[in-house]
XYZ file of C-alpha atoms in Angstrom:
85
model
C 167.185 94.608 -27.127
C 167.602 97.833 -29.612
C 167.240 95.638 -32.293
C 163.869 94.377 -31.636
C 162.917 98.004 -30.572
C 163.884 99.131 -34.342
C 161.972 96.228 -35.911
C 158.793 97.349 -34.148
C 159.156 100.751 -34.952
C 159.860 100.089 -38.588
C 156.740 97.675 -38.648
C 154.615 100.431 -36.874
C 156.118 103.091 -39.150
C 155.073 100.541 -42.095
C 151.240 99.990 -40.873
C 151.036 103.872 -40.500
C 152.301 104.495 -43.937
C 149.742 101.976 -45.424
C 146.619 103.044 -43.431
C 147.805 106.865 -44.567
C 148.143 105.909 -48.144
C 144.641 104.158 -47.843
C 142.810 107.251 -46.472
C 144.362 109.225 -49.150
C 143.602 106.953 -51.848
C 140.109 105.850 -50.934
C 139.009 108.772 -48.657
C 136.686 110.582 -51.095
C 134.907 107.361 -52.100
C 133.338 107.538 -48.486
C 131.089 110.802 -49.498
C 129.797 108.682 -52.901
C 126.150 106.880 -52.943
C 125.755 103.510 -53.850
C 126.549 102.711 -57.499
C 123.461 101.993 -59.211
C 124.288 98.258 -60.938
C 122.860 96.063 -58.441
C 123.122 97.509 -55.481
C 119.345 98.397 -55.281
C 118.833 94.584 -56.470
C 120.969 92.969 -53.716
C 120.969 95.485 -51.024
C 118.483 97.929 -50.902
C 115.152 96.395 -52.273
C 116.161 92.908 -50.921
C 113.751 92.292 -47.888
C 116.125 88.961 -46.849
C 118.907 91.669 -46.254
C 116.825 94.147 -43.848
C 116.474 91.636 -41.113
C 118.217 88.644 -39.345
C 115.555 85.708 -38.835
C 115.656 82.181 -39.326
C 113.463 82.994 -42.471
C 116.086 84.989 -43.877
C 118.764 83.281 -42.848
C 117.262 80.413 -44.946
C 116.268 82.395 -47.709
C 120.272 83.477 -48.201
C 121.095 79.924 -48.849
C 117.868 78.870 -50.830
C 117.785 81.468 -53.413
C 119.759 80.445 -56.326
C 120.957 82.285 -59.178
C 123.846 80.559 -61.304
C 125.570 83.881 -61.848
C 124.883 84.971 -58.276
C 124.885 82.628 -55.821
C 126.386 84.550 -52.319
C 124.752 83.396 -49.132
C 127.512 84.105 -47.119
C 127.651 87.717 -48.861
C 123.843 88.034 -47.733
C 124.485 87.072 -44.561
C 127.442 89.568 -44.106
C 124.472 92.354 -45.506
C 122.044 91.183 -42.778
C 125.033 91.798 -40.144
C 126.022 95.157 -41.566
C 121.950 96.333 -41.724
C 122.067 95.227 -38.140
C 124.869 97.025 -37.149
C 124.810 100.120 -39.226
C 121.080 100.550 -40.068
């Protein structure tokens, strides 16, 4: 029984260290603004992202750019906008 408990505590400690290191490494990035490479084009100025409707879901799959065909990413952006604004 104590062996199982020791393993559980090791796993909890490992997960805790992982989250702590992730917070230390990436914590400062939460205050940053959007990167101005393609965020404006893909997210901020894209009307497809700002609503979830039959049209916007269809548009996410219909628009095709050979270098940037990302319909599931667009659907994810739509869900993010719905949840977070």
